Amino acid sequence: MIPIAFKKVWIENKIANHYKTKHILSKLGDIDIDYFDDLNTLIHNTPTVFHPKDRSKTLVLSAIRGEILRKCPGTHGHLCCNYHIINQYIGCPIGCSYCILQGYLNQPFTIINVDIESIFEELENFQRNYPGKQIRIGTGELGDSLVYDHLTNFSEDFLEFFAGRNEFIFEFKTKTTNIDLLLKHRSPGNIVVGFSVNPDIVRINEEEFSATLKERIDAATALVNAGYKIALHFDPIVSIANAEQEYKQTINFIFSQLKPEDIAWISLGTFRYTNDLKSMMEYNYPKSSLLSREFVLCSDNKFRYFRPERTNLYKMVIGFLHDINEDLPIYLCMESPEVWMDTLEILPGNCSGCPQEETMDLLFKRRVTLKKGTQN
Amino acid sequence: MKINIVPLEENHKLLNCPGNVQNNEMFSSILNGLSFGFKKDNRQIILLLRNESSEVMEVLPEGNETVNVFTAVNFLLSNFVNKNKIDIKTAFQIIDTLFNIESDVPVQKTIYPLFSLLGWLPSKKGEDAYKAFPNFSDKLQAMLQNKKVALNDAFLFHLHMTDFSYNEILDLLPENLSFSEANLSLKMVTEIAQNTKSNSIQKDTSLISEIAKKLSSAKDKADFMNTLKKLRYPKVSLLKERFSDYINAFKFPGGVSVTTDELFEKNTVNMTISFTDKNNLEKKLAQISEQLKKQNDSTDYFCIENLLEEK
Ligand code: SF4
């Protein structure tokens, strides 16, 4: 049960009368409300908080600022999958011990950017400037894409906007089962719902308020029936006792309900952290033992499992996935070319001579448009 | 609680004012009498941390002014106190005193901003450290007192190792460890304990003794740090050792060095050859080639994948 109980709402004056602001407030009921003009001043005047639980007590409704459609920054020396992100939600109440947001969010509250029309304007500009260019976009970078959907109804807005705009593939990334609004509609065809998946033991120890694996896969199954494609994110893959057995069971369970052709893509990424995240994890989640394994500092200043351990974890998961189906579209998230070669034995850019990023996009596009029953 | 701050006049008596004493002493007297008092550059200051106090203070440049106690303490600490001179126990006692003052304003706004002036951890982390501090072992408190370790590291060490009788390990830390080495040691011990714990059903007490046993044979500080690193990073240490043994088995001529990515993230190995002229280079290349042939039977660890695959 996710603790979504905001105690206070701050509203940026310029969007005070926005229809979404009113809609969200109507869902929140009786709540302490205040107004502000400048987000930075508000941040400055509000005591710092460290724990995601504390960050989730106060909601800020504001207008989106800065670059709206951004390319996922990727990291030095590691291959990038050319994903684009929109920061609609900033902050998340699910409470994963490994959540990278702890390391870089400095605001002591959760932000929802209500002016969805600014996002759509930006996307239309993109279409005009780069006609026909394929991109994948998601909102799940600085928060869960669906955890507040019952407050915002954004999913319905996105479905409506993306219908017929086939150069975009839009992904909702979630660890929840908050899919009721999605299920009210058939997928327009270019919508993917991504579920992060891990053995339940990882969820129990490290993801305080996320849905169980069974709940997530039940939700995914319902979405498939409504025409949506599913992405699976084995991220973070964690080195745990009985890893082989745990991951095998997890993968077999997932594919006891989903078919390979339901899957748009599968990303794999082993647990990694920055120094900032480490110090926040040590403080916020002292019971987590994730940090105690053997890590090395990589060229992007992130710590990862030592290469042989990482490679073994990837090989193990890829092996179980290949046992299900050799053609599942698997990619590694933020990994070095060496580890791609050690595990998948390809580099994306080498498949057809075109740049790495475009190869990835074409691969994903083919998967999303794959018709039921056409997977070998 | 509000405190009046007024210019000091002749007839005002300085309570508990130790004059030009070290800050540490000054604060001891504050805590007994719940008042601050000291002299600096001919300015005398007293702050009474008492409800009934309307006693006197000097100093705020603005003169006649009412401020709350937290603002006054903030002013005193930021203008007159060198935080490096406040020992940890005194800082704790000041925070303790402040926490006991009733106030309608949340601690985040009253006390947290003072933490950093006392060399304490700012924000909620500081409050948690404050609550945990009395439970730190005497040994850990003494290390903090003597500025051997940082509060943050001591706090996290205590937080993670509460279930263990961790003094056994603290007793083994070499006296001459630098500040950063001591902090690093606490971190590594915590991580070793957590890792071992999550991998086994071992009882907590025996786990600490086992780590202690391995560390106790260290000859000196370097050996201690090395042993600790091997315990914390066993696979990395093993492969580094294996690689360097492999390289050393070749008797390459002088001026030849072989390096690889320190953590074996890359597959390339680099060889640097220093030479003086063509003849010299030819000679060295021949020697290198001869050495390589001699080792033909052993596994090729220049191929990093072989190195990593080896169990
Ligand atoms: S669901 Fe994602 S954003 Fe939310 S806490 Fe977990 S890792 Fe962070």
XYZ file of C-alpha atoms and ligand atoms in Angstrom:
695
model
C 0.000 0.000 0.000
C 1.659 3.207 -1.179
C 1.479 6.007 1.374
C 0.093 8.833 -0.735
C -1.051 11.160 1.968
C 0.131 14.651 1.229
C -0.098 16.873 4.261
C 0.346 20.111 2.412
C 0.150 21.485 -1.110
C 2.114 24.421 -2.442
C 0.766 25.894 -5.656
C 2.745 28.092 -8.000
C 0.699 31.241 -8.493
C 0.911 31.148 -12.246
C -0.849 27.798 -12.492
C -3.260 28.344 -9.605
C -6.245 28.418 -11.948
C -5.030 25.711 -14.295
C -7.680 23.035 -14.878
C -5.263 20.301 -13.781
C -4.491 22.111 -10.548
C -8.184 22.237 -9.794
C -8.595 18.610 -10.772
C -5.757 17.449 -8.530
C -6.994 19.530 -5.604
C -10.462 18.055 -5.978
C -8.905 14.608 -5.551
C -6.868 15.592 -2.527
C -9.852 16.747 -0.486
C -9.353 18.831 2.615
C -5.698 19.807 2.691
C -3.516 22.700 3.799
C -2.809 24.885 0.731
C -0.309 27.700 0.215
C 0.923 29.622 -2.805
C 4.346 30.657 -4.077
C 5.907 32.612 -6.926
C 9.388 31.248 -7.207
C 10.268 27.587 -6.811
C 13.906 28.226 -5.904
C 12.906 30.560 -3.095
C 10.440 27.975 -1.844
C 13.149 25.307 -1.861
C 15.527 27.645 -0.084
C 13.001 28.461 2.637
C 11.935 24.894 3.290
C 13.988 22.730 5.628
C 16.036 20.083 3.857
C 14.735 16.542 3.972
C 16.626 13.414 3.059
C 14.180 10.576 3.244
C 11.853 9.973 0.295
C 9.049 9.477 2.820
C 9.520 13.041 4.042
C 9.762 14.323 0.485
C 6.414 12.680 -0.210
C 4.543 14.562 2.497
C 4.401 17.855 0.649
C 3.172 18.299 -2.894
C 4.148 21.165 -5.134
C 2.031 21.883 -8.175
C 4.018 23.940 -10.616
C 4.682 24.757 -14.239
C 7.320 22.740 -16.017
C 10.626 24.594 -16.280
C 13.827 24.183 -18.219
C 14.276 21.875 -21.171
C 11.089 19.844 -21.489
C 12.123 17.008 -23.772
C 15.595 15.824 -22.846
C 17.747 13.021 -24.051
C 18.609 10.654 -21.218
C 22.103 11.853 -20.332
C 23.775 8.436 -20.604
C 27.193 8.183 -19.016
C 30.794 8.441 -20.058
C 32.218 5.277 -21.571
C 28.885 3.482 -21.497
C 26.485 2.821 -24.337
C 23.305 4.852 -24.431
C 19.911 3.616 -25.647
C 18.755 7.015 -26.923
C 15.812 7.312 -24.584
C 14.155 10.708 -24.160
C 12.670 11.905 -20.928
C 10.024 14.336 -19.754
C 10.077 15.334 -16.107
C 6.417 15.425 -15.301
C 6.763 14.000 -11.823
C 9.744 14.767 -9.624
C 9.840 12.603 -6.523
C 8.364 9.226 -5.720
C 6.793 7.650 -2.608
C 7.548 4.012 -3.438
C 10.646 3.982 -1.284
C 13.172 1.856 -3.150
C 16.372 1.765 -1.136
C 18.447 2.005 -4.311
C 16.516 4.894 -5.834
C 18.961 7.208 -7.571
C 16.666 10.167 -6.885
C 17.960 10.248 -3.316
C 21.339 11.158 -4.719
C 20.311 14.104 -6.777
C 16.959 15.588 -5.860
C 17.449 18.627 -3.704
C 13.874 19.721 -3.270
C 12.173 18.721 -0.027
C 8.853 17.926 -1.684
C 7.266 16.080 -4.579
C 6.632 18.130 -7.692
C 3.928 17.557 -10.245
C 4.213 19.750 -13.320
C 0.597 20.361 -14.229
C 0.899 22.198 -17.550
C 0.803 19.137 -19.764
C -0.034 21.355 -22.753
C 3.546 22.747 -22.614
C 4.820 19.210 -23.048
C 2.573 18.613 -26.020
C 3.670 21.894 -27.594
C 7.287 20.832 -27.237
C 6.578 17.454 -28.804
C 4.796 19.096 -31.713
C 7.819 21.343 -32.200
C 10.021 18.284 -32.234
C 7.836 16.689 -34.902
C 8.060 19.836 -37.013
C 11.829 20.131 -36.610
C 12.647 16.457 -37.135
C 9.913 15.070 -39.367
C 9.729 11.296 -39.274
C 12.432 10.887 -36.626
C 11.699 7.961 -34.343
C 12.139 8.452 -30.635
C 11.216 6.712 -27.434
C 10.003 8.904 -24.612
C 9.151 8.231 -21.001
C 8.128 10.080 -17.861
C 9.551 7.588 -15.406
C 12.980 9.101 -14.915
C 12.475 11.292 -11.841
C 9.504 9.427 -10.440
C 7.113 6.582 -11.166
C 4.983 7.338 -14.255
C 1.736 6.043 -12.797
C 1.920 6.307 -9.036
C -0.035 9.579 -8.990
C -2.102 8.885 -12.100
C -5.351 8.649 -10.143
C -4.722 12.239 -9.018
C -3.636 13.675 -12.350
C -5.266 11.559 -15.088
C -2.193 12.375 -17.184
C -2.182 8.898 -18.707
C -5.389 9.683 -20.566
C -3.936 12.953 -21.862
C -0.861 11.140 -23.141
C -2.917 8.420 -24.807
C -4.937 11.019 -26.628
C -1.889 13.012 -27.693
C 0.170 10.098 -28.953
C -2.642 8.417 -30.873
C -1.619 8.467 -34.523
C 1.800 10.034 -33.899
C 3.648 6.882 -34.768
C 7.147 8.327 -34.796
C 6.863 8.496 -31.029
C 6.893 5.494 -28.779
C 5.784 6.507 -25.337
C 6.514 4.501 -22.222
C 4.900 4.660 -18.798
C 7.428 3.138 -16.375
C 6.025 1.847 -13.115
C 6.264 -0.413 -10.094
C 2.585 0.007 -9.323
C -0.679 -1.423 -10.571
C -2.236 1.992 -11.014
C -3.483 1.197 -14.511
C -7.230 1.736 -14.233
C -7.234 4.769 -16.503
C -5.131 3.005 -19.118
C -7.527 0.090 -19.097
C -10.415 2.394 -19.930
C -8.884 2.792 -23.402
C -7.387 0.559 -26.078
C -3.742 1.331 -26.757
C -3.315 3.529 -29.818
C -0.442 1.192 -30.745
C 2.620 3.178 -29.796
C 2.219 3.023 -26.047
C 4.387 0.783 -23.910
C 3.950 0.152 -20.215
C 7.242 -0.727 -18.583
C 7.366 -2.716 -15.382
C 10.510 -2.976 -13.323
C 10.837 -6.570 -12.258
C 12.926 -8.417 -9.733
C 12.550 -11.484 -7.545
C 10.107 -10.844 -4.736
C 12.867 -11.145 -2.171
C 14.415 -7.989 -3.637
C 11.071 -6.211 -3.486
C 10.555 -7.250 0.121
C 13.997 -6.089 1.201
C 14.513 -3.065 -1.011
C 11.229 -1.706 -2.418
C 9.037 -0.850 0.501
C 5.799 0.133 -1.218
C 5.988 -1.376 -4.681
C 3.460 -3.876 -5.996
C 4.358 -7.559 -5.751
C 5.727 -9.302 -8.822
C 2.434 -11.141 -9.236
C 0.451 -7.919 -9.029
C 2.684 -6.294 -11.624
C 2.454 -9.200 -14.018
C -1.316 -9.444 -13.549
C -1.470 -5.745 -14.415
C 0.766 -6.310 -17.438
C -1.488 -9.137 -18.608
C -4.565 -6.923 -18.355
C -2.747 -4.233 -20.336
C -1.765 -6.699 -23.054
C -5.428 -7.591 -23.390
C -6.132 -3.912 -23.949
C -3.543 -3.789 -26.742
C -0.567 -2.322 -24.886
C 2.992 -3.537 -25.324
C 4.977 -4.329 -22.229
C 8.567 -3.452 -21.386
C 10.388 -5.323 -18.675
C 13.160 -3.655 -16.762
C 15.415 -5.995 -14.846
C 16.967 -3.021 -13.221
C 18.606 -3.143 -10.826
C 19.711 -6.743 -11.111
C 20.989 -7.497 -7.669
C 23.558 -9.976 -6.496
C 21.598 -11.966 -3.926
C 21.892 -15.358 -2.282
C 20.425 -18.033 -4.579
C 20.415 -15.568 -7.454
C 20.121 -18.301 -10.083
C 17.075 -19.854 -8.544
C 15.450 -16.522 -7.738
C 15.884 -15.006 -11.205
C 14.940 -18.221 -12.966
C 11.705 -18.465 -11.002
C 10.968 -14.802 -11.642
C 11.485 -15.068 -15.389
C 9.538 -18.302 -15.655
C 6.722 -16.764 -13.696
C 6.611 -13.666 -15.899
C 6.479 -15.754 -19.063
C 3.906 -18.100 -17.655
C 1.558 -15.139 -18.119
C 3.092 -13.021 -20.866
C 4.069 -14.121 -24.354
C 7.345 -13.063 -25.989
C 5.436 -11.052 -28.608
C 3.810 -8.995 -25.846
C 7.209 -7.602 -24.997
C 8.434 -4.372 -26.574
C 11.854 -4.517 -24.990
C 13.726 -5.793 -21.985
C 16.382 -3.686 -20.351
C 18.985 -5.078 -18.003
C 21.086 -3.080 -15.611
C 22.944 -4.287 -12.573
C 22.760 -2.236 -9.389
C 24.946 0.869 -9.593
C 25.357 3.933 -7.462
C 27.078 7.257 -7.138
C 28.858 8.444 -4.039
C 25.910 10.715 -3.242
C 23.451 7.868 -3.508
C 25.643 5.729 -1.283
C 25.641 8.198 1.555
C 21.879 8.687 1.269
C 21.256 4.941 1.205
C 23.419 4.378 4.256
C 21.378 6.905 6.133
C 17.878 6.339 4.736
C 17.995 2.565 4.460
C 20.498 1.260 7.001
C 19.030 -2.242 6.781
C 19.766 -2.586 3.084
C 22.769 -4.773 2.384
C 23.034 -3.805 -1.290
C 26.103 -1.679 -0.735
C 28.157 -4.303 0.975
C 29.008 -6.264 -2.186
C 32.206 -5.807 -4.147
C 31.962 -2.688 -6.290
C 34.391 -0.846 -8.511
C 34.419 2.755 -9.606
C 33.768 2.990 -13.360
C 34.760 5.733 -15.782
C 31.417 7.522 -15.349
C 32.012 7.853 -11.595
C 29.412 5.247 -10.819
C 30.148 2.190 -8.763
C 29.198 -1.117 -10.289
C 29.724 -4.758 -9.341
C 33.181 -5.944 -10.283
C 33.143 -6.902 -13.961
C 33.186 -10.723 -13.575
C 30.277 -10.557 -11.161
C 28.340 -8.169 -13.386
C 28.972 -10.277 -16.441
C 27.846 -13.409 -14.635
C 24.641 -11.746 -13.511
C 23.863 -10.546 -17.027
C 24.716 -13.910 -18.574
C 22.506 -15.633 -16.056
C 19.469 -13.409 -16.736
C 20.033 -13.410 -20.507
C 20.351 -17.199 -20.422
C 17.005 -17.608 -18.656
C 15.386 -15.140 -21.060
C 16.831 -16.968 -24.058
C 15.479 -20.220 -22.663
C 12.072 -18.591 -23.048
C 12.758 -17.162 -26.483
C 15.998 -16.399 -28.342
C 14.526 -13.332 -30.036
C 13.498 -11.331 -27.021
C 14.801 -7.789 -27.574
C 17.265 -7.327 -24.771
C 19.548 -4.374 -24.188
C 21.859 -3.312 -21.411
C 21.353 -0.042 -19.639
C 24.466 2.107 -19.146
C 26.997 -0.611 -19.757
C 30.419 -0.573 -21.314
C 31.081 -1.980 -24.788
C 33.221 -4.672 -23.128
C 30.302 -5.924 -21.056
C 27.949 -5.810 -24.066
C 30.417 -8.039 -25.871
C 30.928 -10.322 -22.855
C 27.191 -10.874 -22.540
C 25.112 -10.127 -25.630
C 28.098 -10.548 -27.957
C 27.069 -7.578 -30.076
C 27.456 -3.857 -30.029
C 24.270 -2.156 -31.144
C 26.093 0.118 -33.604
C 27.722 -2.834 -35.307
C 24.536 -4.587 -36.308
C 23.888 -2.771 -39.556
C 26.500 -0.124 -39.895
C 24.226 2.692 -38.772
C 24.882 4.695 -35.640
C 24.326 2.839 -32.426
C 21.417 4.950 -31.254
C 19.428 4.615 -34.442
C 19.904 0.865 -34.478
C 18.386 0.748 -31.030
C 15.419 2.875 -32.051
C 14.709 0.741 -35.110
C 14.914 -2.398 -33.036
C 12.377 -1.007 -30.587
C 10.106 0.276 -33.308
C 10.018 -3.164 -34.950
C 9.088 -4.730 -31.646
C 6.346 -2.307 -30.809
C 4.682 -2.821 -34.171
C 5.095 -6.602 -34.004
C 1.724 -8.270 -34.421
C 0.505 -10.975 -32.084
C 1.585 -14.467 -33.096
C 4.433 -13.323 -35.348
C 7.212 -14.044 -32.857
C 9.072 -17.278 -33.492
C 11.143 31.609 24.773
C 12.221 35.158 24.069
C 15.344 36.726 25.378
C 16.030 40.370 25.630
C 19.279 41.453 24.195
C 20.336 44.820 25.483
C 23.593 46.687 25.523
C 25.737 45.708 28.467
C 25.894 48.330 31.138
C 28.269 48.870 34.021
C 25.994 47.422 36.633
C 25.295 44.236 34.757
C 26.985 41.306 36.312
C 28.459 38.711 34.073
C 27.169 35.351 35.068
C 29.407 32.388 34.634
C 31.650 34.437 32.502
C 35.052 32.911 32.360
C 36.614 35.805 30.519
C 39.314 35.118 27.987
C 39.305 31.408 28.331
C 39.394 28.747 25.721
C 36.098 28.111 24.069
C 35.967 24.626 25.484
C 36.116 25.839 29.039
C 33.672 28.527 28.296
C 31.179 26.030 27.094
C 31.607 23.816 30.113
C 30.541 26.655 32.272
C 27.662 27.459 30.020
C 26.297 24.047 30.408
C 26.451 23.998 34.146
C 24.847 27.344 34.498
C 22.837 27.175 31.308
C 24.329 30.381 30.252
C 26.907 31.571 27.840
C 29.380 34.139 28.897
C 32.660 35.191 27.542
C 34.768 38.077 26.490
C 36.225 38.763 23.146
C 37.869 41.919 21.919
C 36.604 43.729 24.991
C 33.082 42.734 24.239
C 31.314 40.709 26.838
C 28.458 38.482 26.193
C 26.098 36.530 28.298
C 23.224 34.468 27.181
C 21.018 32.788 29.705
C 19.225 29.782 28.484
C 16.517 30.006 31.041
C 12.869 30.691 30.780
C 12.778 33.238 33.508
C 15.715 35.051 32.081
C 15.525 38.650 31.224
C 19.179 38.819 31.948
C 21.425 40.798 30.017
C 23.346 40.448 27.041
C 25.466 42.696 25.084
C 26.601 42.613 21.687
C 24.159 42.481 18.882
C 25.221 45.523 16.932
C 21.644 46.597 16.589
C 21.469 47.049 20.335
C 18.026 47.007 21.834
C 16.297 44.142 20.282
C 14.306 41.101 21.156
C 15.369 37.897 19.545
C 14.612 34.334 20.330
C 17.156 32.193 22.020
C 18.031 30.273 18.895
C 18.835 33.405 16.985
C 20.969 34.574 19.880
C 22.860 31.303 20.035
C 23.297 31.421 16.300
C 24.728 34.904 16.582
C 27.114 33.906 19.343
C 28.284 30.782 17.624
C 28.803 32.389 14.276
C 30.549 35.493 15.570
C 32.498 34.427 18.585
C 33.116 30.757 18.549
C 35.580 28.758 16.566
C 33.714 25.566 15.796
C 36.937 23.645 15.487
C 37.538 24.279 19.140
C 34.255 22.885 20.361
C 34.677 19.273 21.352
C 32.049 16.755 20.416
C 30.702 16.277 23.920
C 30.252 19.988 24.419
C 28.523 20.303 21.083
C 26.269 17.439 22.118
C 25.465 19.142 25.424
C 24.653 22.439 23.760
C 22.334 20.674 21.339
C 20.850 18.803 24.270
C 20.198 22.084 26.061
C 18.611 23.580 22.976
C 16.392 20.561 22.388
C 15.063 20.971 25.904
C 13.929 24.524 25.320
C 10.284 24.628 24.507
C 9.459 26.352 21.292
C 6.527 26.448 18.923
C 8.810 26.712 15.955
C 9.853 23.370 14.439
C 13.391 22.196 15.223
C 14.216 22.305 11.531
C 14.067 26.064 11.780
C 15.506 26.557 15.252
C 18.140 23.974 15.993
C 19.125 22.458 12.666
C 20.738 25.667 11.417
C 22.929 25.669 14.514
C 24.262 22.176 13.985
C 26.848 23.111 11.428
C 28.096 25.950 13.611
C 28.860 23.351 16.209
C 30.616 21.139 13.703
C 27.651 18.781 13.951
C 25.790 17.245 11.029
C 23.249 19.663 9.606
C 19.581 18.668 9.449
C 17.728 15.495 10.415
C 20.904 13.483 10.187
C 22.288 15.646 12.972
C 19.216 15.038 15.099
C 19.566 11.306 14.589
C 23.253 11.453 15.441
C 22.362 13.487 18.534
C 19.909 10.807 19.637
C 22.386 8.016 18.972
C 25.449 9.714 20.412
C 24.933 8.720 24.087
C 24.747 5.094 22.950
C 28.028 5.149 21.060
C 30.544 2.954 22.865
C 32.993 4.820 25.093
C 35.733 3.904 22.704
C 33.883 5.396 19.744
C 33.051 8.508 21.735
C 36.712 8.840 22.667
C 37.739 8.543 19.023
C 35.366 11.350 18.169
C 36.563 13.394 21.098
C 40.128 13.029 19.899
C 39.115 13.875 16.340
C 40.208 10.483 15.081
C 37.018 9.946 13.089
C 34.242 12.078 11.641
C 30.860 12.266 13.297
C 29.111 11.165 10.111
C 31.240 8.047 9.796
C 31.034 7.260 13.490
C 27.269 7.681 13.374
C 26.844 5.396 10.367
C 29.253 2.860 11.856
C 27.248 2.796 15.069
C 23.942 2.688 13.185
C 24.973 -0.330 11.157
C 26.965 -2.100 13.841
C 24.666 -1.612 16.828
C 24.061 -5.350 16.998
C 27.758 -6.086 17.245
C 30.149 -5.498 20.091
C 32.219 -3.384 17.786
C 34.848 -2.277 20.309
C 36.785 -5.420 19.489
C 37.443 -3.926 16.073
C 38.022 -0.373 17.280
C 40.716 -1.667 19.619
C 42.598 -3.003 16.626
C 42.729 0.240 14.635
C 46.384 1.288 14.530
C 47.059 4.464 16.497
C 48.758 6.142 13.580
C 45.864 5.854 11.118
C 45.161 9.193 9.503
C 41.711 10.732 9.859
C 40.606 9.569 6.411
C 42.123 6.106 6.868
C 40.258 5.693 10.154
C 36.981 6.734 8.543
C 37.599 4.423 5.616
C 38.344 1.578 8.027
C 35.033 2.053 9.814
C 33.220 1.996 6.483
C 34.998 -1.101 5.253
C 34.423 -3.011 8.489
C 30.716 -2.182 8.315
C 30.479 -3.357 4.737
C 32.423 -6.558 5.391
C 30.147 -7.359 8.312
C 27.015 -6.663 6.267
C 28.208 -8.684 3.347
C 29.182 -11.650 5.481
C 25.922 -11.392 7.364
C 23.793 -11.349 4.219
C 25.689 -14.354 2.862
C 25.519 -16.595 5.874
C 23.619 -17.581 8.912
C 26.569 -16.724 11.095
C 25.889 -15.318 14.544
C 26.730 -11.640 14.776
C 29.225 -12.006 17.583
C 31.358 -14.644 15.920
C 31.304 -12.569 12.758
C 33.020 -9.632 14.413
C 35.538 -11.891 16.113
C 36.367 -13.446 12.785
C 37.073 -10.073 11.191
C 39.056 -9.078 14.277
C 41.101 -12.274 14.095
C 42.136 -11.553 10.529
C 43.010 -7.957 11.313
C 44.870 -8.689 14.516
C 47.832 -10.230 12.726
C 48.536 -7.035 10.760
C 52.128 -5.952 11.342
C 51.664 -2.252 10.836
C 49.304 0.364 9.481
C 49.972 -0.458 5.815
C 49.463 -4.146 6.461
C 46.272 -3.385 8.382
C 44.800 -1.319 5.542
C 45.857 -3.934 3.037
C 44.257 -6.767 4.993
C 41.093 -4.743 5.358
C 40.982 -4.045 1.613
C 41.467 -7.736 0.851
C 38.598 -8.625 3.146
C 36.390 -5.943 1.657
C 37.362 -6.519 -1.982
C 38.433 -10.160 -2.134
C 37.891 -10.753 -5.852
C 39.469 -7.518 -7.021
C 42.466 -8.146 -4.758
C 42.844 -11.709 -5.961
C 42.779 -10.787 -9.643
C 45.159 -7.895 -9.146
C 47.555 -10.218 -7.411
C 47.170 -12.875 -10.096
C 47.800 -10.365 -12.855
C 50.868 -8.915 -11.209
C 52.264 -12.425 -10.494
C 51.745 -13.248 -14.151
C 53.570 -10.134 -15.315
C 56.382 -10.628 -12.815
C 56.964 -14.180 -14.033
C 58.199 -12.679 -17.289
C 61.644 -11.318 -16.861
C 61.109 -8.362 -19.135
C 64.127 -6.114 -19.583
C 64.437 -2.869 -17.644
C 62.385 0.052 -18.968
C 59.473 -2.202 -19.904
C 56.211 -1.904 -18.038
C 52.865 -3.592 -18.504
C 49.653 -1.995 -17.329
C 45.976 -2.563 -17.674
C 42.836 -0.817 -16.519
C 43.179 -0.905 -12.764
C 39.831 -2.632 -12.255
C 39.893 -4.717 -15.437
C 36.957 -2.862 -16.965
C 38.790 -2.701 -20.311
C 40.179 -5.569 -22.366
C 43.319 -3.813 -23.483
C 46.738 -4.249 -21.918
C 49.434 -1.644 -22.497
C 53.130 -2.215 -22.706
C 55.502 0.714 -22.477
C 59.065 0.272 -23.687
C 61.659 2.900 -23.000
C 64.615 2.739 -25.353
C 67.523 4.878 -26.383
C 67.973 3.980 -30.063
C 66.969 1.452 -32.719
C 69.469 -1.144 -31.559
C 68.354 -0.797 -28.014
C 64.725 -1.254 -29.072
C 65.538 -4.308 -31.178
C 67.366 -5.862 -28.276
C 64.519 -5.262 -25.888
C 61.923 -6.579 -28.342
C 63.970 -9.748 -28.763
C 64.188 -10.205 -25.011
C 60.472 -9.634 -24.650
C 59.750 -12.129 -27.398
C 61.991 -14.716 -25.782
C 60.255 -14.256 -22.457
C 56.835 -14.633 -24.054
C 57.883 -17.904 -25.675
C 59.119 -19.300 -22.374
C 55.658 -18.884 -20.868
C 53.814 -20.442 -23.786
C 52.162 -23.122 -21.675
C 50.554 -20.967 -19.040
C 47.074 -19.440 -19.423
C 47.252 -16.171 -21.305
C 46.275 -13.554 -18.739
C 47.060 -10.763 -21.145
C 43.656 -11.742 -22.392
C 41.658 -10.079 -19.631
C 38.664 -12.297 -20.290
C 40.784 -15.330 -19.309
C 41.825 -13.578 -16.167
C 38.254 -12.724 -15.237
C 36.915 -16.141 -16.051
C 39.372 -17.991 -13.854
C 37.755 -19.046 -10.583
S 9.826 3.383 -8.144
Fe 11.578 4.292 -9.216
S 11.444 6.457 -8.753
Fe 10.138 5.408 -7.270
S 11.437 5.044 -5.488
Fe 11.574 3.217 -6.769
S 13.372 3.561 -8.077
Fe 12.782 5.564 -7.226
